[in-house]
Amino acid sequence: MSNATDTPIQSVSASTSFPEGFRIVHKRRFMAEGNTKYMLPSDDEELNRLDYQHYVIRHLIYGNFKAPLDSELEKGIRVIDVGCGSGIWVMEMAVDYPRSTFVGVDCAAVFPTKDIPPNCTFIRGNTLEGLPFKDESFDFVFQRLMILAFTPSDWRFATRELARITAPDGFVELIEGDFFVQSAPAAYAPLYNAIVGTAASRGIDLSVLHDLPSVLSDAGLVDVKADYVSSPLGWHGRVGDICNKSMKNLFVALKPSIRPVISKTDEEYDVMAEQIIDEMKEKKSWSKIPCAIGRKPRMG
């Protein structure tokens, strides 16, 4: 591991300008450049949803990460969040570990531009066009919730990019969300099928969630470990309530992309979503949040 104060992060090219290309779909703003396959909006409402989802995941995994790096972060290492979105993970980590250096990168410049910790930087960059950093720039590379953005070939390219910018003995961590709900109500089936079908029409295969260890191993990482945490939907006390609210927020965010597939009006979609949320509580439904961690080996 290298010390963050000794080795500065080097950016090959970086742009902090706000992206010009957006399109409006059913009153929500989506990217019209960069990774346009992405199924979720890129607007203020979505940033609020992402922040809430962040707190839910942090509660479920008992922190902001799973990689065995707490002591290294305390001493000072170089960290990047790839696909940082609102930037909340980067900002929190920068405050928690002031001796480490943090970078957030996303293809849409929706991250913060003020009140940023001094050990924190945000830049625009598209993983699928090559991340704007030199090889072995970071000791900890973090990525989460990209399942609605990548095709199988995108995953292969993206994880190789993550591995490329990881320093020897550094870690790559992936955290995702699974749309398959255990003990799901019958009303969820058409919505789930619409999510899977819409994703497939864009070349996105949601089943990659079940193969995250191979994704990391194929990128050259070793000591790969995978696990998941359970997300109770509407039951099991307060945690179930916040998880169910996060799921409801996700249904709202997905509406512009999947509503046409199930041929429902806005009002009909909203009624269906409310019914699903209520029945998940009754059925004691739950979903998985898969995570995987791999280490970059030293060569020679």
mmCIF file of N, CA, C and O in Angstrom, residues 254-294:
data_model
loop_
_atom_site.group_PDB
_atom_site.id
_atom_site.type_symbol
_atom_site.label_atom_id
_atom_site.label_comp_id
_atom_site.label_asym_id
_atom_site.label_seq_id
_atom_site.Cartn_x
_atom_site.Cartn_y
_atom_site.Cartn_z
ATOM 1 N N LEU A 254 -37.830 4.108 -11.863
ATOM 2 C CA LEU A 254 -37.856 3.228 -13.034
ATOM 3 C C LEU A 254 -39.067 3.466 -13.934
ATOM 4 O O LEU A 254 -39.097 3.000 -15.075
ATOM 5 N N LYS A 255 -40.049 4.186 -13.446
ATOM 6 C CA LYS A 255 -41.310 4.324 -14.175
ATOM 7 C C LYS A 255 -41.143 4.816 -15.618
ATOM 8 O O LYS A 255 -41.746 4.229 -16.526
ATOM 9 N N PRO A 256 -40.353 5.839 -15.895
ATOM 10 C CA PRO A 256 -40.243 6.284 -17.292
ATOM 11 C C PRO A 256 -39.693 5.210 -18.230
ATOM 12 O O PRO A 256 -40.053 5.172 -19.407
ATOM 13 N N SER A 257 -38.844 4.330 -17.710
ATOM 14 C CA SER A 257 -38.220 3.306 -18.547
ATOM 15 C C SER A 257 -39.098 2.082 -18.746
ATOM 16 O O SER A 257 -39.093 1.483 -19.822
ATOM 17 N N ILE A 258 -39.852 1.697 -17.708
ATOM 18 C CA ILE A 258 -40.552 0.414 -17.789
ATOM 19 C C ILE A 258 -42.067 0.531 -17.930
ATOM 20 O O ILE A 258 -42.722 -0.444 -18.326
ATOM 21 N N ARG A 259 -42.644 1.696 -17.625
ATOM 22 C CA ARG A 259 -44.105 1.803 -17.705
ATOM 23 C C ARG A 259 -44.643 1.473 -19.096
ATOM 24 O O ARG A 259 -45.658 0.765 -19.215
ATOM 25 N N PRO A 260 -44.002 1.954 -20.179
ATOM 26 C CA PRO A 260 -44.534 1.606 -21.505
ATOM 27 C C PRO A 260 -44.556 0.107 -21.777
ATOM 28 O O PRO A 260 -45.402 -0.376 -22.537
ATOM 29 N N VAL A 261 -43.636 -0.626 -21.151
ATOM 30 C CA VAL A 261 -43.554 -2.066 -21.394
ATOM 31 C C VAL A 261 -44.759 -2.803 -20.821
ATOM 32 O O VAL A 261 -45.222 -3.803 -21.383
ATOM 33 N N ILE A 262 -45.285 -2.314 -19.708
ATOM 34 C CA ILE A 262 -46.425 -2.987 -19.086
ATOM 35 C C ILE A 262 -47.750 -2.310 -19.437
ATOM 36 O O ILE A 262 -48.801 -2.669 -18.891
ATOM 37 N N SER A 263 -47.702 -1.338 -20.343
ATOM 38 C CA SER A 263 -48.912 -0.719 -20.915
ATOM 39 C C SER A 263 -49.874 -0.221 -19.838
ATOM 40 O O SER A 263 -51.063 -0.566 -19.825
ATOM 41 N N LYS A 264 -49.364 0.580 -18.927
ATOM 42 C CA LYS A 264 -50.208 1.174 -17.902
ATOM 43 C C LYS A 264 -50.074 2.690 -17.932
ATOM 44 O O LYS A 264 -49.028 3.221 -18.305
ATOM 45 N N THR A 265 -51.146 3.371 -17.527
ATOM 46 C CA THR A 265 -51.067 4.818 -17.385
ATOM 47 C C THR A 265 -50.236 5.150 -16.150
ATOM 48 O O THR A 265 -49.934 4.270 -15.330
ATOM 49 N N ASP A 266 -49.889 6.411 -15.994
ATOM 50 C CA ASP A 266 -49.153 6.830 -14.802
ATOM 51 C C ASP A 266 -49.909 6.435 -13.534
ATOM 52 O O ASP A 266 -49.318 5.914 -12.579
ATOM 53 N N GLU A 267 -51.199 6.700 -13.527
ATOM 54 C CA GLU A 267 -51.998 6.415 -12.340
ATOM 55 C C GLU A 267 -52.062 4.912 -12.065
ATOM 56 O O GLU A 267 -51.939 4.479 -10.911
ATOM 57 N N GLU A 268 -52.249 4.123 -13.112
ATOM 58 C CA GLU A 268 -52.305 2.672 -12.941
ATOM 59 C C GLU A 268 -50.973 2.124 -12.438
ATOM 60 O O GLU A 268 -50.934 1.215 -11.595
ATOM 61 N N TYR A 269 -49.885 2.666 -12.943
ATOM 62 C CA TYR A 269 -48.558 2.235 -12.494
ATOM 63 C C TYR A 269 -48.381 2.539 -11.006
ATOM 64 O O TYR A 269 -47.907 1.698 -10.237
ATOM 65 N N ASP A 270 -48.776 3.747 -10.599
ATOM 66 C CA ASP A 270 -48.618 4.146 -9.206
ATOM 67 C C ASP A 270 -49.437 3.254 -8.278
ATOM 68 O O ASP A 270 -48.969 2.863 -7.194
ATOM 69 N N VAL A 271 -50.661 2.923 -8.681
ATOM 70 C CA VAL A 271 -51.511 2.043 -7.878
ATOM 71 C C VAL A 271 -50.876 0.658 -7.759
ATOM 72 O O VAL A 271 -50.846 0.058 -6.677
ATOM 73 N N MET A 272 -50.348 0.147 -8.876
ATOM 74 C CA MET A 272 -49.698 -1.158 -8.869
ATOM 75 C C MET A 272 -48.483 -1.153 -7.934
ATOM 76 O O MET A 272 -48.292 -2.088 -7.141
ATOM 77 N N ALA A 273 -47.670 -0.103 -8.017
ATOM 78 C CA ALA A 273 -46.474 -0.012 -7.174
ATOM 79 C C ALA A 273 -46.846 0.028 -5.698
ATOM 80 O O ALA A 273 -46.214 -0.638 -4.864
ATOM 81 N N GLU A 274 -47.880 0.799 -5.348
ATOM 82 C CA GLU A 274 -48.326 0.873 -3.951
ATOM 83 C C GLU A 274 -48.817 -0.491 -3.472
ATOM 84 O O GLU A 274 -48.541 -0.903 -2.342
ATOM 85 N N GLN A 275 -49.537 -1.196 -4.336
ATOM 86 C CA GLN A 275 -50.029 -2.526 -3.975
ATOM 87 C C GLN A 275 -48.869 -3.478 -3.700
ATOM 88 O O GLN A 275 -48.888 -4.231 -2.716
ATOM 89 N N ILE A 276 -47.857 -3.435 -4.551
ATOM 90 C CA ILE A 276 -46.690 -4.299 -4.373
ATOM 91 C C ILE A 276 -45.990 -4.003 -3.048
ATOM 92 O O ILE A 276 -45.651 -4.912 -2.285
ATOM 93 N N ILE A 277 -45.787 -2.724 -2.766
ATOM 94 C CA ILE A 277 -45.104 -2.323 -1.541
ATOM 95 C C ILE A 277 -45.876 -2.815 -0.310
ATOM 96 O O ILE A 277 -45.288 -3.347 0.649
ATOM 97 N N ASP A 278 -47.194 -2.649 -0.331
ATOM 98 C CA ASP A 278 -48.013 -3.102 0.801
ATOM 99 C C ASP A 278 -47.955 -4.623 0.957
ATOM 100 O O ASP A 278 -47.847 -5.141 2.078
ATOM 101 N N GLU A 279 -48.019 -5.338 -0.159
ATOM 102 C CA GLU A 279 -48.042 -6.804 -0.086
ATOM 103 C C GLU A 279 -46.682 -7.386 0.268
ATOM 104 O O GLU A 279 -46.604 -8.485 0.833
ATOM 105 N N MET A 280 -45.606 -6.670 -0.045
ATOM 106 C CA MET A 280 -44.278 -7.138 0.363
ATOM 107 C C MET A 280 -44.182 -7.213 1.878
ATOM 108 O O MET A 280 -43.568 -8.128 2.437
ATOM 109 N N LYS A 281 -44.805 -6.271 2.541
ATOM 110 C CA LYS A 281 -44.800 -6.285 4.005
ATOM 111 C C LYS A 281 -45.561 -7.500 4.526
ATOM 112 O O LYS A 281 -45.104 -8.186 5.444
ATOM 113 N N GLU A 282 -46.718 -7.764 3.924
ATOM 114 C CA GLU A 282 -47.537 -8.894 4.356
ATOM 115 C C GLU A 282 -46.840 -10.227 4.078
ATOM 116 O O GLU A 282 -46.912 -11.165 4.890
ATOM 117 N N LYS A 283 -46.157 -10.319 2.940
ATOM 118 C CA LYS A 283 -45.502 -11.566 2.526
ATOM 119 C C LYS A 283 -44.141 -11.774 3.186
ATOM 120 O O LYS A 283 -43.519 -12.823 3.044
ATOM 121 N N LYS A 284 -43.664 -10.748 3.890
ATOM 122 C CA LYS A 284 -42.306 -10.750 4.434
ATOM 123 C C LYS A 284 -41.279 -11.014 3.326
ATOM 124 O O LYS A 284 -40.385 -11.866 3.430
ATOM 125 N N SER A 285 -41.432 -10.242 2.266
ATOM 126 C CA SER A 285 -40.508 -10.334 1.131
ATOM 127 C C SER A 285 -39.145 -9.772 1.514
ATOM 128 O O SER A 285 -39.018 -8.947 2.427
ATOM 129 N N TRP A 286 -38.138 -10.215 0.788
ATOM 130 C CA TRP A 286 -36.797 -9.677 1.016
ATOM 131 C C TRP A 286 -35.968 -9.816 -0.249
ATOM 132 O O TRP A 286 -36.286 -10.604 -1.139
ATOM 133 N N SER A 287 -34.943 -9.015 -0.337
ATOM 134 C CA SER A 287 -34.054 -9.065 -1.497
ATOM 135 C C SER A 287 -32.610 -9.118 -1.027
ATOM 136 O O SER A 287 -32.318 -8.910 0.153
ATOM 137 N N LYS A 288 -31.736 -9.406 -1.960
ATOM 138 C CA LYS A 288 -30.309 -9.507 -1.648
ATOM 139 C C LYS A 288 -29.548 -8.284 -2.137
ATOM 140 O O LYS A 288 -29.872 -7.701 -3.169
ATOM 141 N N ILE A 289 -28.521 -7.930 -1.379
ATOM 142 C CA ILE A 289 -27.549 -6.924 -1.819
ATOM 143 C C ILE A 289 -26.208 -7.643 -1.932
ATOM 144 O O ILE A 289 -25.508 -7.840 -0.938
ATOM 145 N N PRO A 290 -25.865 -8.093 -3.141
ATOM 146 C CA PRO A 290 -24.608 -8.839 -3.317
ATOM 147 C C PRO A 290 -23.389 -7.913 -3.248
ATOM 148 O O PRO A 290 -23.447 -6.744 -3.666
ATOM 149 N N CYS A 291 -22.308 -8.446 -2.740
ATOM 150 C CA CYS A 291 -21.040 -7.700 -2.744
ATOM 151 C C CYS A 291 -19.898 -8.669 -3.032
ATOM 152 O O CYS A 291 -19.985 -9.869 -2.733
ATOM 153 N N ALA A 292 -18.865 -8.146 -3.637
ATOM 154 C CA ALA A 292 -17.681 -8.962 -3.951
ATOM 155 C C ALA A 292 -16.443 -8.086 -3.822
ATOM 156 O O ALA A 292 -16.459 -6.903 -4.158
ATOM 157 N N ILE A 293 -15.367 -8.702 -3.354
ATOM 158 C CA ILE A 293 -14.099 -7.999 -3.128
ATOM 159 C C ILE A 293 -12.976 -8.832 -3.696
ATOM 160 O O ILE A 293 -12.937 -10.060 -3.535
ATOM 161 N N GLY A 294 -12.046 -8.182 -4.380
ATOM 162 C CA GLY A 294 -10.873 -8.868 -4.914
ATOM 163 C C GLY A 294 -9.623 -8.042 -4.719
ATOM 164 O O GLY A 294 -9.688 -6.809 -4.671
#
